[in-house]
């Protein structure tokens, strides 16, 4: 009797012959090699909706739930929202689509993608800048994530109640060195735990649950907020323009918020798009992500401003809005403690989904498609980010007087990333795709998997070439105080 197999046709073997002839060793070597190849295979999204939800999660983050309400509150509400909508469509979306092009066209991480599309040694530094930005950004973003987790605990343990001094509570929370570091570490642990599992089994799976939950809970809170007495004053503030707020400064602020809102300029969208196949409609995906972000921003406004106006608070309360003003607002509502806990849970979801994309951008650049290294490198880099973030966590307490260029370390990192690196990187991407890539090849690639008319794609590319760079330069100049 003869046995046919992977290693040819040989006589049937006894167990002793199996080992003595080395067949067992060959099989073991084959299985090991096969498994190793599988682990080295780059991650991919398992579905189109998985990519859209994950990219939307990256874009939404604290930008929509925390930064948009207080920025809109200090810039006139409705006028700011209209400007934000306009600049998101005309400027931020074209740059985001350009990042999608770079990622999917190359199929590489943020650094190697520029190497694949250009022979110049200069352009990969744009990717390196993005990876560095994600590393540093996550180091202090995790501090804010820790505050949010801490407030969830405050809400469920009864520390947030009608008689509490919320200003003092917030000051004590961010100044506490042990608590700040502990909750920052917990936030990073949650982020690492998801990212180490890869794209489809980690990030995509988490976002499939977290993003729908975020939308549902937001709608519930918005409905409750809209039923409060005098809630329509808040709706009017958000939707009825007061044109006295239409100023050059409000325009530039809205433009900066549009960049921040779509998560452009830090290579996260390049990284996420690198896991796509050519069946994904990049143009429609970008629009879906944009409208999700705008919808959540609008919902955040409909949750916060009606409640703020209903109880006589100022909508221009600044960055402390969700930590100091909103607790006071919720405590005036039946079941306010529970509703506030739900709201902060929403903020946790949004913060984590953005953190996933930041860490993934760094990990992808380090492992360079070698998935066998993912788990160990994720733990290592996550730990490094946590350590680098500790001084930022202490910047509101024991290191509050340690300043560089007049800024605490937290504020310095924030300024460097959001005011300098993000616009510089976004400008570089718009020039790279709009002017240095072959126009016909760019349009052809964007047509793959898409039913969008050619004229629309041409309009996108021209917007990327002529409008986006000018707008980015204006934001950059305004940030530096040149205009």
Short mmCIF file of C-alpha atoms in Angstrom, two decimals, residues 198-453:
data_model
loop_
_atom_site.label_atom_id
_atom_site.label_comp_id
_atom_site.label_asym_id
_atom_site.label_seq_id
_atom_site.Cartn_x
_atom_site.Cartn_y
_atom_site.Cartn_z
CA UNK A 198 -4.91 43.29 15.40
CA UNK A 199 -7.30 44.95 12.98
CA UNK A 200 -10.20 42.54 12.47
CA UNK A 201 -10.04 40.78 15.87
CA UNK A 202 -9.19 43.86 17.91
CA UNK A 203 -9.91 47.35 16.61
CA UNK A 204 -12.71 46.44 14.19
CA UNK A 205 -14.50 44.17 16.65
CA UNK A 206 -14.37 46.78 19.42
CA UNK A 207 -15.66 49.54 17.15
CA UNK A 208 -18.52 47.36 15.89
CA UNK A 209 -19.97 47.51 19.41
CA UNK A 210 -18.72 50.84 20.70
CA UNK A 211 -19.72 53.10 17.81
CA UNK A 212 -23.38 51.97 17.54
CA UNK A 213 -23.62 52.17 21.34
CA UNK A 214 -22.26 55.71 21.19
CA UNK A 215 -24.88 56.77 18.62
CA UNK A 216 -27.80 55.16 20.48
CA UNK A 217 -26.85 56.60 23.87
CA UNK A 218 -26.31 60.02 22.36
CA UNK A 219 -29.76 60.02 20.77
CA UNK A 220 -31.33 59.02 24.11
CA UNK A 221 -29.54 61.84 25.93
CA UNK A 222 -30.41 64.36 23.20
CA UNK A 223 -34.11 63.48 23.46
CA UNK A 224 -33.97 63.91 27.24
CA UNK A 225 -32.16 67.23 26.95
CA UNK A 226 -34.64 68.56 24.39
CA UNK A 227 -37.55 67.92 26.76
CA UNK A 228 -36.15 70.25 29.44
CA UNK A 229 -37.80 73.63 30.13
CA UNK A 230 -36.41 76.40 27.88
CA UNK A 231 -34.45 73.82 25.90
CA UNK A 232 -35.35 75.60 22.66
CA UNK A 233 -33.07 78.48 23.65
CA UNK A 234 -30.16 76.07 23.41
CA UNK A 235 -31.41 74.72 20.08
CA UNK A 236 -31.71 78.28 18.78
CA UNK A 237 -28.16 79.04 19.92
CA UNK A 238 -26.89 76.01 17.98
CA UNK A 239 -29.01 76.37 14.83
CA UNK A 240 -30.01 80.06 14.48
CA UNK A 241 -27.01 82.14 13.33
CA UNK A 242 -26.02 85.35 15.06
CA UNK A 243 -23.95 86.95 12.32
CA UNK A 244 -22.14 89.25 14.73
CA UNK A 245 -19.95 86.22 15.45
CA UNK A 246 -18.98 85.93 11.79
CA UNK A 247 -15.39 87.15 12.06
CA UNK A 248 -12.04 86.16 10.52
CA UNK A 249 -11.05 84.63 13.86
CA UNK A 250 -14.19 82.46 14.06
CA UNK A 251 -13.55 81.30 10.48
CA UNK A 252 -10.00 80.25 11.26
CA UNK A 253 -11.09 78.55 14.49
CA UNK A 254 -13.76 76.58 12.61
CA UNK A 255 -11.20 75.60 9.98
CA UNK A 256 -8.84 74.34 12.66
CA UNK A 257 -11.68 72.36 14.27
CA UNK A 258 -12.45 70.76 10.89
CA UNK A 259 -8.87 69.45 10.66
CA UNK A 260 -8.98 68.16 14.20
CA UNK A 261 -12.42 66.60 13.72
CA UNK A 262 -11.49 64.33 10.79
CA UNK A 263 -8.26 63.11 12.37
CA UNK A 264 -6.06 64.32 9.52
CA UNK A 265 -2.41 65.27 9.71
CA UNK A 266 -1.23 62.44 12.00
CA UNK A 267 -1.16 59.54 9.50
CA UNK A 268 -3.94 57.54 11.19
CA UNK A 269 -6.08 57.53 8.04
CA UNK A 270 -3.09 56.48 5.94
CA UNK A 271 -2.58 53.54 8.28
CA UNK A 272 -6.23 52.49 8.38
CA UNK A 273 -6.58 52.78 4.58
CA UNK A 274 -3.51 50.58 4.07
CA UNK A 275 -5.58 47.62 5.28
CA UNK A 276 -8.22 48.13 2.56
CA UNK A 277 -8.67 46.25 -0.70
CA UNK A 278 -9.58 47.90 -3.99
CA UNK A 279 -13.27 47.01 -3.60
CA UNK A 280 -13.80 49.72 -0.98
CA UNK A 281 -15.30 52.97 -2.29
CA UNK A 282 -12.89 55.49 -0.77
CA UNK A 283 -14.97 58.50 -1.79
CA UNK A 284 -18.22 57.26 -0.27
CA UNK A 285 -16.40 55.94 2.80
CA UNK A 286 -14.88 59.36 3.38
CA UNK A 287 -18.28 61.01 3.08
CA UNK A 288 -19.83 58.48 5.48
CA UNK A 289 -17.12 59.18 8.05
CA UNK A 290 -17.52 62.93 7.62
CA UNK A 291 -21.31 62.86 8.08
CA UNK A 292 -21.01 60.57 11.11
CA UNK A 293 -18.63 63.06 12.66
CA UNK A 294 -20.90 66.00 11.90
CA UNK A 295 -23.90 64.07 13.24
CA UNK A 296 -22.15 63.31 16.53
CA UNK A 297 -20.99 66.93 16.81
CA UNK A 298 -24.58 68.07 16.28
CA UNK A 299 -25.86 65.53 18.81
CA UNK A 300 -23.26 66.72 21.32
CA UNK A 301 -24.57 70.24 20.85
CA UNK A 302 -28.18 69.06 21.24
CA UNK A 303 -27.28 67.23 24.46
CA UNK A 304 -25.27 70.06 26.00
CA UNK A 305 -26.68 73.44 24.92
CA UNK A 306 -30.40 72.89 25.70
CA UNK A 307 -29.39 71.65 29.16
CA UNK A 308 -26.98 74.55 29.67
CA UNK A 309 -29.59 77.15 28.70
CA UNK A 310 -32.36 75.40 30.63
CA UNK A 311 -30.50 75.92 33.90
CA UNK A 312 -28.92 79.30 33.26
CA UNK A 313 -25.30 78.34 32.64
CA UNK A 314 -23.00 80.02 30.14
CA UNK A 315 -22.41 78.13 26.86
CA UNK A 316 -18.96 79.75 26.65
CA UNK A 317 -17.67 77.94 29.74
CA UNK A 318 -14.59 76.66 27.90
CA UNK A 319 -12.71 73.33 28.13
CA UNK A 320 -14.13 72.58 31.57
CA UNK A 321 -17.65 72.39 30.13
CA UNK A 322 -18.12 68.61 30.39
CA UNK A 323 -16.25 68.29 33.69
CA UNK A 324 -17.63 71.24 35.65
CA UNK A 325 -20.75 72.65 34.00
CA UNK A 326 -22.40 69.46 32.77
CA UNK A 327 -22.34 67.68 36.15
CA UNK A 328 -24.19 70.65 37.63
CA UNK A 329 -26.68 70.55 34.75
CA UNK A 330 -27.32 66.82 35.05
CA UNK A 331 -27.83 67.06 38.80
CA UNK A 332 -30.87 69.25 38.14
CA UNK A 333 -32.48 66.49 36.05
CA UNK A 334 -34.30 63.44 37.46
CA UNK A 335 -31.90 60.47 37.53
CA UNK A 336 -29.14 62.97 36.74
CA UNK A 337 -26.35 60.89 38.29
CA UNK A 338 -27.22 57.92 36.09
CA UNK A 339 -27.56 60.07 32.96
CA UNK A 340 -24.23 61.78 33.64
CA UNK A 341 -22.56 58.39 34.11
CA UNK A 342 -24.00 57.32 30.74
CA UNK A 343 -22.74 60.52 29.13
CA UNK A 344 -19.22 60.02 30.48
CA UNK A 345 -19.33 56.42 29.29
CA UNK A 346 -20.00 57.84 25.82
CA UNK A 347 -16.93 60.03 26.17
CA UNK A 348 -14.89 56.95 27.19
CA UNK A 349 -16.03 55.13 24.03
CA UNK A 350 -15.15 58.09 21.83
CA UNK A 351 -11.79 58.60 23.50
CA UNK A 352 -10.81 54.94 23.18
CA UNK A 353 -11.75 54.67 19.51
CA UNK A 354 -9.40 57.56 18.74
CA UNK A 355 -6.67 56.07 20.93
CA UNK A 356 -6.87 52.78 18.99
CA UNK A 357 -5.99 54.57 15.75
CA UNK A 358 -3.08 56.48 17.29
CA UNK A 359 -1.48 53.38 18.76
CA UNK A 360 -2.12 51.34 15.60
CA UNK A 361 -0.31 53.98 13.52
CA UNK A 362 2.81 53.59 15.67
CA UNK A 363 2.59 49.79 15.83
CA UNK A 364 2.14 49.43 12.07
CA UNK A 365 5.28 51.48 11.44
CA UNK A 366 7.28 49.37 13.90
CA UNK A 367 6.22 45.83 12.97
CA UNK A 368 6.16 46.62 9.21
CA UNK A 369 3.54 43.98 8.32
CA UNK A 370 5.11 41.31 10.55
CA UNK A 371 2.07 40.33 12.62
CA UNK A 372 4.14 37.86 14.65
CA UNK A 373 5.62 40.88 16.46
CA UNK A 374 2.33 42.68 17.07
CA UNK A 375 1.52 41.58 20.61
CA UNK A 376 5.00 42.05 22.10
CA UNK A 377 5.62 45.36 20.33
CA UNK A 378 2.20 46.69 21.33
CA UNK A 379 2.86 46.01 25.01
CA UNK A 380 6.35 47.52 24.72
CA UNK A 381 5.29 50.67 22.89
CA UNK A 382 2.14 51.08 24.98
CA UNK A 383 4.30 51.01 28.11
CA UNK A 384 6.68 53.57 26.61
CA UNK A 385 3.79 55.90 25.75
CA UNK A 386 2.44 55.55 29.29
CA UNK A 387 5.84 56.47 30.77
CA UNK A 388 6.27 59.46 28.45
CA UNK A 389 2.78 60.62 29.42
CA UNK A 390 3.43 60.63 33.18
CA UNK A 391 4.91 64.17 33.24
CA UNK A 392 1.84 65.38 31.33
CA UNK A 393 -0.39 63.72 33.93
CA UNK A 394 1.53 65.57 36.64
CA UNK A 395 1.39 68.93 34.80
CA UNK A 396 -1.75 69.92 36.71
CA UNK A 397 -0.35 69.10 40.15
CA UNK A 398 3.20 68.53 41.36
CA UNK A 399 4.74 69.61 38.02
CA UNK A 400 2.41 72.56 37.39
CA UNK A 401 5.28 75.03 37.78
CA UNK A 402 7.62 73.13 35.45
CA UNK A 403 7.27 75.06 32.20
CA UNK A 404 8.92 75.24 28.81
CA UNK A 405 8.45 78.39 26.73
CA UNK A 406 5.84 79.44 29.29
CA UNK A 407 3.80 76.24 28.91
CA UNK A 408 3.36 73.14 31.03
CA UNK A 409 4.53 69.94 29.36
CA UNK A 410 0.90 68.98 28.65
CA UNK A 411 0.21 72.31 26.95
CA UNK A 412 3.54 72.24 25.11
CA UNK A 413 2.85 68.81 23.59
CA UNK A 414 -0.68 69.89 22.72
CA UNK A 415 0.54 73.04 20.98
CA UNK A 416 3.30 71.24 19.11
CA UNK A 417 1.00 68.52 17.76
CA UNK A 418 -2.26 70.35 17.06
CA UNK A 419 -0.86 73.75 16.08
CA UNK A 420 2.33 72.78 14.25
CA UNK A 421 2.60 69.14 13.18
CA UNK A 422 -1.03 68.53 12.14
CA UNK A 423 -1.32 71.47 9.72
CA UNK A 424 2.21 70.91 8.39
CA UNK A 425 1.50 67.24 7.74
CA UNK A 426 -1.90 68.01 6.16
CA UNK A 427 -0.26 70.57 3.88
CA UNK A 428 2.40 68.03 2.88
CA UNK A 429 -0.24 65.40 2.05
CA UNK A 430 -2.24 67.83 -0.10
CA UNK A 431 0.89 68.81 -2.05
CA UNK A 432 2.13 65.22 -2.36
CA UNK A 433 -1.11 63.83 -3.80
CA UNK A 434 -2.37 66.97 -5.53
CA UNK A 435 0.84 68.01 -7.27
CA UNK A 436 3.48 65.28 -7.18
CA UNK A 437 1.45 62.16 -7.97
CA UNK A 438 0.40 61.40 -11.54
CA UNK A 439 -3.03 63.00 -11.96
CA UNK A 440 -4.43 60.22 -14.17
CA UNK A 441 -3.18 57.50 -11.80
CA UNK A 442 -4.71 59.23 -8.78
CA UNK A 443 -8.10 59.53 -10.47
CA UNK A 444 -7.92 55.94 -11.73
CA UNK A 445 -7.15 54.60 -8.26
CA UNK A 446 -9.96 56.61 -6.67
CA UNK A 447 -12.37 55.14 -9.26
CA UNK A 448 -11.59 51.58 -8.15
CA UNK A 449 -14.55 50.24 -6.21
CA UNK A 450 -16.39 53.52 -6.73
CA UNK A 451 -19.41 54.61 -8.75
CA UNK A 452 -18.72 58.31 -8.19
CA UNK A 453 -18.78 60.29 -11.47
#
